[in-house]
Amino acid sequence: MPRNRSSLIGLFILRHEGAPPEGGPVLARIEGQLYLLAFSDRPRALSARASLGVPSAAPFYVCAANREVLLRELVAAGTRGFIADYDPSSATFAGAGALPFAA
């Protein structure tokens, strides 16, 4: 059963180079809402990158120093939360969390 996560810190995300809308984090649309895909380690992020068909996206480590900038970017894009360790082959995930600024 997926568990709730309280923070993005310590997770990896996939990012396209450049500023949105061409660049930025890889997001997923689920039931009409946008969610950030996050991964517990770099190898999982790289594996998902291939499965999701986003070969140009690079793993990006979320830490305290870049968290606020990332959150502002996600909220501006309308992102509701994040999904941790999504596995495209089985359509399962290990956890999920809300963004602190999400309304």
CSV table of C-alpha atoms in Angstrom, one decimal:
chain,number,residue,atom,x,y,z
A,1,MET,CA,0.0,0.0,0.0
A,2,PRO,CA,1.4,3.4,-0.9
A,3,ARG,CA,2.4,5.7,2.0
A,4,ASN,CA,2.2,9.4,2.5
A,5,ARG,CA,5.4,11.4,2.3
A,6,SER,CA,5.8,14.8,3.8
A,7,SER,CA,8.7,16.1,1.8
A,8,LEU,CA,10.5,16.1,-1.5
A,9,ILE,CA,13.9,16.6,0.1
A,10,GLY,CA,16.1,13.7,-0.6
A,11,LEU,CA,14.2,12.5,-3.7
A,12,PHE,CA,15.2,12.7,-7.3
A,13,ILE,CA,13.0,14.2,-10.0
A,14,LEU,CA,13.3,14.2,-13.8
A,15,ARG,CA,13.9,17.6,-15.4
A,16,HIS,CA,14.0,18.8,-18.9
A,17,GLU,CA,16.7,21.5,-19.4
A,18,GLY,CA,15.4,25.1,-19.7
A,19,ALA,CA,12.5,27.0,-18.3
A,20,PRO,CA,8.8,26.0,-18.6
A,21,PRO,CA,6.9,25.4,-20.7
A,22,GLU,CA,9.7,23.7,-22.8
A,23,GLY,CA,11.8,22.7,-19.8
A,24,GLY,CA,11.2,22.0,-16.1
A,25,PRO,CA,10.1,19.0,-14.1
A,26,VAL,CA,8.5,15.9,-15.7
A,27,LEU,CA,4.8,15.9,-14.6
A,28,ALA,CA,2.0,13.4,-14.9
A,29,ARG,CA,-1.6,14.1,-15.4
A,30,ILE,CA,-3.8,11.9,-13.3
A,31,GLU,CA,-7.6,12.3,-13.3
A,32,GLY,CA,-7.1,15.9,-14.7
A,33,GLN,CA,-4.6,16.9,-12.0
A,34,LEU,CA,-0.9,17.5,-12.4
A,35,TYR,CA,1.6,15.6,-10.2
A,36,LEU,CA,5.4,15.6,-10.0
A,37,LEU,CA,7.1,12.2,-10.4
A,38,ALA,CA,9.8,11.7,-7.8
A,39,PHE,CA,12.1,8.8,-7.1
A,40,SER,CA,14.0,7.6,-4.0
A,41,ASP,CA,17.2,7.2,-5.9
A,42,ARG,CA,19.0,8.0,-9.1
A,43,PRO,CA,18.8,4.5,-10.7
A,44,ARG,CA,15.0,4.5,-10.2
A,45,ALA,CA,14.7,7.9,-11.9
A,46,LEU,CA,16.9,6.7,-14.8
A,47,SER,CA,14.8,3.6,-15.2
A,48,ALA,CA,11.5,5.5,-15.2
A,49,ARG,CA,13.0,8.0,-17.7
A,50,ALA,CA,13.4,5.3,-20.2
A,51,SER,CA,10.0,3.8,-19.5
A,52,LEU,CA,8.2,7.1,-19.7
A,53,GLY,CA,9.8,8.1,-23.0
A,54,VAL,CA,11.5,11.2,-21.8
A,55,PRO,CA,15.2,10.5,-22.7
A,56,SER,CA,16.2,14.1,-22.6
A,57,ALA,CA,15.1,14.5,-18.9
A,58,ALA,CA,18.0,14.5,-16.4
A,59,PRO,CA,17.8,13.3,-12.8
A,60,PHE,CA,17.8,16.2,-10.4
A,61,TYR,CA,18.3,15.8,-6.6
A,62,VAL,CA,16.0,17.8,-4.4
A,63,CYS,CA,17.7,19.3,-1.4
A,64,ALA,CA,16.9,22.1,1.1
A,65,ALA,CA,18.9,24.6,-1.1
A,66,ASN,CA,16.7,24.1,-4.2
A,67,ARG,CA,13.4,23.1,-2.6
A,68,GLU,CA,11.7,26.5,-2.5
A,69,VAL,CA,12.5,27.4,-6.1
A,70,LEU,CA,11.2,24.0,-7.2
A,71,LEU,CA,8.0,24.4,-5.2
A,72,ARG,CA,7.3,27.8,-6.6
A,73,GLU,CA,7.8,26.4,-10.1
A,74,LEU,CA,5.5,23.5,-9.4
A,75,VAL,CA,2.7,25.6,-7.9
A,76,ALA,CA,2.9,28.0,-10.9
A,77,ALA,CA,2.4,25.0,-13.2
A,78,GLY,CA,-0.7,24.0,-11.2
A,79,THR,CA,0.9,20.8,-9.7
A,80,ARG,CA,-1.2,19.3,-6.9
A,81,GLY,CA,1.4,17.0,-5.3
A,82,PHE,CA,4.0,14.4,-6.0
A,83,ILE,CA,4.1,10.6,-6.6
A,84,ALA,CA,7.1,8.7,-5.3
A,85,ASP,CA,8.7,5.8,-7.1
A,86,TYR,CA,6.1,5.4,-9.8
A,87,ASP,CA,6.7,2.2,-11.8
A,88,PRO,CA,5.4,2.6,-15.4
A,89,SER,CA,5.5,-1.1,-16.0
A,90,SER,CA,3.1,-2.0,-13.3
A,91,ALA,CA,1.4,1.4,-12.8
A,92,THR,CA,2.1,1.4,-9.1
A,93,PHE,CA,3.9,3.8,-6.7
A,94,ALA,CA,5.4,3.7,-3.3
A,95,GLY,CA,4.1,6.9,-1.8
A,96,ALA,CA,2.5,10.3,-2.5
A,97,GLY,CA,2.5,13.7,-0.9
A,98,ALA,CA,0.8,17.1,-1.3
A,99,LEU,CA,2.8,20.2,-2.1
A,100,PRO,CA,2.9,22.6,0.9
A,101,PHE,CA,1.6,25.5,-1.2
A,102,ALA,CA,-1.1,23.5,-3.1
A,103,ALA,CA,-4.6,24.8,-2.6
